[in-house]
Amino acid sequence: MSNAGKLISVFVLAVSAGLAKAELVVESGYVRASLPGTANTSAYMTLSNTGDADVVITSATTPLAAKVTFHSTMNHDGMMHMMDMENLKIAAHKSVVLESGGMHLMLENTTAILAADSKVELVLQFADGQKKTLSLPVKSVLADKH
Ligand SMILES: [Cu+2]
């Protein structure tokens, strides 16, 4: 290969490295419909990072809840315990599944009854300052676990 050819290859590599940026794909997202007499509910989704850099979600907000927290669920002697997580990290080229009985987003002190077939707007705030707004459907789930 000529020197000019080598130079061009190096340049192309440098450009693609510069453009490599985290891309987050959100699938199968939904919010569990409010159960009677409860002010908290949870949101589930699959988060896939198709980019070359880790993605860290530092917070989430919705106009329909006072607070959104990141929870993991642990089974301890048959009792389900929820624990707060500081943030939600999705490593490069990996997926994180938020599901009933596992990690989830907790919508605390909802300001309205979240009825099945309505929509909840959820804003994810990332460590790099970017935001992503999701519109999640509300579904009735007849399970009593989180
Ligand atoms: Cu929870």
PDB file of C-alpha atoms and ligand atoms in Angstrom:
ATOM      1  CA  MET A   1       0.000   0.000   0.000  1.00  0.00           C
ATOM      2  CA  SER A   2       1.266   3.507  -0.827  1.00  0.00           C
ATOM      3  CA  ASN A   3       1.903   6.033   1.920  1.00  0.00           C
ATOM      4  CA  ALA A   4      -1.131   8.000   0.794  1.00  0.00           C
ATOM      5  CA  GLY A   5      -3.303   4.884   1.182  1.00  0.00           C
ATOM      6  CA  LYS A   6      -2.027   4.322   4.708  1.00  0.00           C
ATOM      7  CA  LEU A   7      -2.759   7.890   5.658  1.00  0.00           C
ATOM      8  CA  ILE A   8      -6.314   7.602   4.401  1.00  0.00           C
ATOM      9  CA  SER A   9      -6.963   4.395   6.401  1.00  0.00           C
ATOM     10  CA  VAL A  10      -5.685   6.013   9.572  1.00  0.00           C
ATOM     11  CA  PHE A  11      -7.879   9.011   8.985  1.00  0.00           C
ATOM     12  CA  VAL A  12     -11.016   6.878   8.488  1.00  0.00           C
ATOM     13  CA  LEU A  13     -10.338   4.983  11.703  1.00  0.00           C
ATOM     14  CA  ALA A  14      -9.911   8.196  13.657  1.00  0.00           C
ATOM     15  CA  VAL A  15     -13.193   9.577  12.331  1.00  0.00           C
ATOM     16  CA  SER A  16     -15.196   6.476  13.188  1.00  0.00           C
ATOM     17  CA  ALA A  17     -13.717   6.416  16.703  1.00  0.00           C
ATOM     18  CA  GLY A  18     -14.780  10.037  17.123  1.00  0.00           C
ATOM     19  CA  LEU A  19     -18.313   9.203  16.046  1.00  0.00           C
ATOM     20  CA  ALA A  20     -18.606   6.128  18.261  1.00  0.00           C
ATOM     21  CA  LYS A  21     -21.226   7.219  20.719  1.00  0.00           C
ATOM     22  CA  ALA A  22     -23.547   5.507  23.068  1.00  0.00           C
ATOM     23  CA  GLU A  23     -26.868   4.521  21.569  1.00  0.00           C
ATOM     24  CA  LEU A  24     -29.590   3.288  23.825  1.00  0.00           C
ATOM     25  CA  VAL A  25     -32.518   1.299  22.472  1.00  0.00           C
ATOM     26  CA  VAL A  26     -35.534   0.923  24.739  1.00  0.00           C
ATOM     27  CA  GLU A  27     -37.935  -1.940  24.043  1.00  0.00           C
ATOM     28  CA  SER A  28     -40.971  -3.562  25.649  1.00  0.00           C
ATOM     29  CA  GLY A  29     -41.422  -0.689  28.078  1.00  0.00           C
ATOM     30  CA  TYR A  30     -44.547  -0.413  30.199  1.00  0.00           C
ATOM     31  CA  VAL A  31     -45.786   0.889  33.521  1.00  0.00           C
ATOM     32  CA  ARG A  32     -47.857  -1.291  35.800  1.00  0.00           C
ATOM     33  CA  ALA A  33     -51.337   0.128  36.323  1.00  0.00           C
ATOM     34  CA  SER A  34     -51.966   1.472  39.835  1.00  0.00           C
ATOM     35  CA  LEU A  35     -53.378  -1.076  42.242  1.00  0.00           C
ATOM     36  CA  PRO A  36     -56.246   0.226  44.378  1.00  0.00           C
ATOM     37  CA  GLY A  37     -55.026   2.011  47.489  1.00  0.00           C
ATOM     38  CA  THR A  38     -51.383   2.178  46.447  1.00  0.00           C
ATOM     39  CA  ALA A  39     -49.377   5.248  45.522  1.00  0.00           C
ATOM     40  CA  ASN A  40     -46.371   3.407  44.139  1.00  0.00           C
ATOM     41  CA  THR A  41     -46.005   1.435  40.960  1.00  0.00           C
ATOM     42  CA  SER A  42     -43.163   0.255  38.756  1.00  0.00           C
ATOM     43  CA  ALA A  43     -41.907   0.594  35.205  1.00  0.00           C
ATOM     44  CA  TYR A  44     -40.271  -2.174  33.213  1.00  0.00           C
ATOM     45  CA  MET A  45     -38.317  -2.204  29.962  1.00  0.00           C
ATOM     46  CA  THR A  46     -35.348  -3.661  28.159  1.00  0.00           C
ATOM     47  CA  LEU A  47     -32.462  -1.223  27.700  1.00  0.00           C
ATOM     48  CA  SER A  48     -29.923  -2.170  25.021  1.00  0.00           C
ATOM     49  CA  ASN A  49     -26.712  -0.248  24.562  1.00  0.00           C
ATOM     50  CA  THR A  50     -25.683  -0.606  20.917  1.00  0.00           C
ATOM     51  CA  GLY A  51     -22.813   1.851  21.307  1.00  0.00           C
ATOM     52  CA  ASP A  52     -19.148   1.463  22.213  1.00  0.00           C
ATOM     53  CA  ALA A  53     -19.351   3.392  25.476  1.00  0.00           C
ATOM     54  CA  ASP A  54     -21.111   2.520  28.706  1.00  0.00           C
ATOM     55  CA  VAL A  55     -24.366   4.371  29.335  1.00  0.00           C
ATOM     56  CA  VAL A  56     -25.263   5.507  32.838  1.00  0.00           C
ATOM     57  CA  ILE A  57     -28.760   6.672  33.672  1.00  0.00           C
ATOM     58  CA  THR A  58     -28.434   8.929  36.698  1.00  0.00           C
ATOM     59  CA  SER A  59     -32.087   9.770  37.245  1.00  0.00           C
ATOM     60  CA  ALA A  60     -35.575   9.457  35.824  1.00  0.00           C
ATOM     61  CA  THR A  61     -38.577  11.732  36.175  1.00  0.00           C
ATOM     62  CA  THR A  62     -42.235  11.716  35.244  1.00  0.00           C
ATOM     63  CA  PRO A  63     -44.903  14.368  35.770  1.00  0.00           C
ATOM     64  CA  LEU A  64     -47.064  11.589  37.232  1.00  0.00           C
ATOM     65  CA  ALA A  65     -44.930  10.685  40.259  1.00  0.00           C
ATOM     66  CA  ALA A  66     -43.168  12.669  42.963  1.00  0.00           C
ATOM     67  CA  LYS A  67     -40.036  10.572  42.587  1.00  0.00           C
ATOM     68  CA  VAL A  68     -38.617   7.786  40.438  1.00  0.00           C
ATOM     69  CA  THR A  69     -36.050   5.463  41.997  1.00  0.00           C
ATOM     70  CA  PHE A  70     -33.969   2.579  40.665  1.00  0.00           C
ATOM     71  CA  HIS A  71     -34.648  -0.652  42.524  1.00  0.00           C
ATOM     72  CA  SER A  72     -33.206  -4.103  42.507  1.00  0.00           C
ATOM     73  CA  THR A  73     -35.141  -6.977  44.060  1.00  0.00           C
ATOM     74  CA  MET A  74     -33.628  -9.652  46.242  1.00  0.00           C
ATOM     75  CA  ASN A  75     -35.223 -12.801  47.516  1.00  0.00           C
ATOM     76  CA  HIS A  76     -34.110 -13.204  51.121  1.00  0.00           C
ATOM     77  CA  ASP A  77     -35.534 -16.252  52.921  1.00  0.00           C
ATOM     78  CA  GLY A  78     -38.609 -16.151  50.714  1.00  0.00           C
ATOM     79  CA  MET A  79     -39.216 -12.450  51.328  1.00  0.00           C
ATOM     80  CA  MET A  80     -38.788 -10.046  48.449  1.00  0.00           C
ATOM     81  CA  HIS A  81     -36.743  -6.996  49.366  1.00  0.00           C
ATOM     82  CA  MET A  82     -36.248  -3.961  47.204  1.00  0.00           C
ATOM     83  CA  MET A  83     -33.017  -2.051  47.375  1.00  0.00           C
ATOM     84  CA  ASP A  84     -32.191   1.372  46.017  1.00  0.00           C
ATOM     85  CA  MET A  85     -29.554   1.605  43.328  1.00  0.00           C
ATOM     86  CA  GLU A  86     -27.736   4.878  42.809  1.00  0.00           C
ATOM     87  CA  ASN A  87     -27.915   4.661  39.034  1.00  0.00           C
ATOM     88  CA  LEU A  88     -28.481   2.271  36.190  1.00  0.00           C
ATOM     89  CA  LYS A  89     -25.485   1.303  34.100  1.00  0.00           C
ATOM     90  CA  ILE A  90     -25.778  -0.371  30.720  1.00  0.00           C
ATOM     91  CA  ALA A  91     -22.349  -1.522  29.554  1.00  0.00           C
ATOM     92  CA  ALA A  92     -21.350  -1.129  25.898  1.00  0.00           C
ATOM     93  CA  HIS A  93     -23.044  -3.747  23.698  1.00  0.00           C
ATOM     94  CA  LYS A  94     -25.022  -5.125  26.644  1.00  0.00           C
ATOM     95  CA  SER A  95     -28.679  -5.128  27.638  1.00  0.00           C
ATOM     96  CA  VAL A  96     -30.287  -4.605  31.009  1.00  0.00           C
ATOM     97  CA  VAL A  97     -33.752  -6.028  31.581  1.00  0.00           C
ATOM     98  CA  LEU A  98     -36.036  -4.275  34.040  1.00  0.00           C
ATOM     99  CA  GLU A  99     -38.676  -6.833  34.914  1.00  0.00           C
ATOM    100  CA  SER A 100     -41.104  -7.934  37.561  1.00  0.00           C
ATOM    101  CA  GLY A 101     -39.115  -9.635  40.333  1.00  0.00           C
ATOM    102  CA  GLY A 102     -35.856  -8.016  39.193  1.00  0.00           C
ATOM    103  CA  MET A 103     -34.559  -4.534  38.602  1.00  0.00           C
ATOM    104  CA  HIS A 104     -37.213  -1.924  37.978  1.00  0.00           C
ATOM    105  CA  LEU A 105     -37.982   1.757  38.120  1.00  0.00           C
ATOM    106  CA  MET A 106     -40.166   2.652  41.080  1.00  0.00           C
ATOM    107  CA  LEU A 107     -42.671   5.440  40.538  1.00  0.00           C
ATOM    108  CA  GLU A 108     -43.205   6.754  44.052  1.00  0.00           C
ATOM    109  CA  ASN A 109     -46.190   8.786  45.193  1.00  0.00           C
ATOM    110  CA  THR A 110     -47.980   8.871  41.884  1.00  0.00           C
ATOM    111  CA  THR A 111     -50.014  12.040  41.441  1.00  0.00           C
ATOM    112  CA  ALA A 112     -52.824  10.296  39.548  1.00  0.00           C
ATOM    113  CA  ILE A 113     -54.300   6.819  39.219  1.00  0.00           C
ATOM    114  CA  LEU A 114     -52.397   5.225  36.363  1.00  0.00           C
ATOM    115  CA  ALA A 115     -55.104   3.426  34.433  1.00  0.00           C
ATOM    116  CA  ALA A 116     -54.530   0.678  31.890  1.00  0.00           C
ATOM    117  CA  ASP A 117     -54.255   1.933  28.303  1.00  0.00           C
ATOM    118  CA  SER A 118     -53.096   5.397  29.348  1.00  0.00           C
ATOM    119  CA  LYS A 119     -49.553   6.646  28.749  1.00  0.00           C
ATOM    120  CA  VAL A 120     -46.801   7.751  31.074  1.00  0.00           C
ATOM    121  CA  GLU A 121     -44.080  10.108  29.941  1.00  0.00           C
ATOM    122  CA  LEU A 122     -40.752   9.189  31.477  1.00  0.00           C
ATOM    123  CA  VAL A 123     -37.580  11.247  31.059  1.00  0.00           C
ATOM    124  CA  LEU A 124     -34.265   9.454  31.475  1.00  0.00           C
ATOM    125  CA  GLN A 125     -31.304  11.627  32.442  1.00  0.00           C
ATOM    126  CA  PHE A 126     -27.875  10.367  31.424  1.00  0.00           C
ATOM    127  CA  ALA A 127     -24.491  10.952  33.056  1.00  0.00           C
ATOM    128  CA  ASP A 128     -23.272  12.780  29.928  1.00  0.00           C
ATOM    129  CA  GLY A 129     -26.028  15.381  30.308  1.00  0.00           C
ATOM    130  CA  GLN A 130     -28.289  14.013  27.568  1.00  0.00           C
ATOM    131  CA  LYS A 131     -31.929  13.131  28.102  1.00  0.00           C
ATOM    132  CA  LYS A 132     -34.321  10.703  26.495  1.00  0.00           C
ATOM    133  CA  THR A 133     -38.093  10.953  26.782  1.00  0.00           C
ATOM    134  CA  LEU A 134     -40.128   7.760  26.669  1.00  0.00           C
ATOM    135  CA  SER A 135     -43.860   7.380  26.342  1.00  0.00           C
ATOM    136  CA  LEU A 136     -44.743   4.134  28.061  1.00  0.00           C
ATOM    137  CA  PRO A 137     -48.103   2.373  27.905  1.00  0.00           C
ATOM    138  CA  VAL A 138     -49.796   1.485  31.178  1.00  0.00           C
ATOM    139  CA  LYS A 139     -50.717  -2.194  31.516  1.00  0.00           C
ATOM    140  CA  SER A 140     -52.714  -4.074  34.078  1.00  0.00           C
ATOM    141  CA  VAL A 141     -50.567  -6.707  35.713  1.00  0.00           C
ATOM    142  CA  LEU A 142     -52.232  -9.000  38.209  1.00  0.00           C
ATOM    143  CA  ALA A 143     -49.079  -9.900  40.100  1.00  0.00           C
ATOM    144  CA  ASP A 144     -48.486  -8.665  43.594  1.00  0.00           C
ATOM    145  CA  LYS A 145     -44.737  -8.649  43.358  1.00  0.00           C
ATOM    146  CA  HIS A 146     -42.581  -5.839  42.065  1.00  0.00           C
TER     147      HIS A 146
HETATM  148 CU    CU B   1     -39.445  -1.153  43.832  1.00  0.00          CU
END
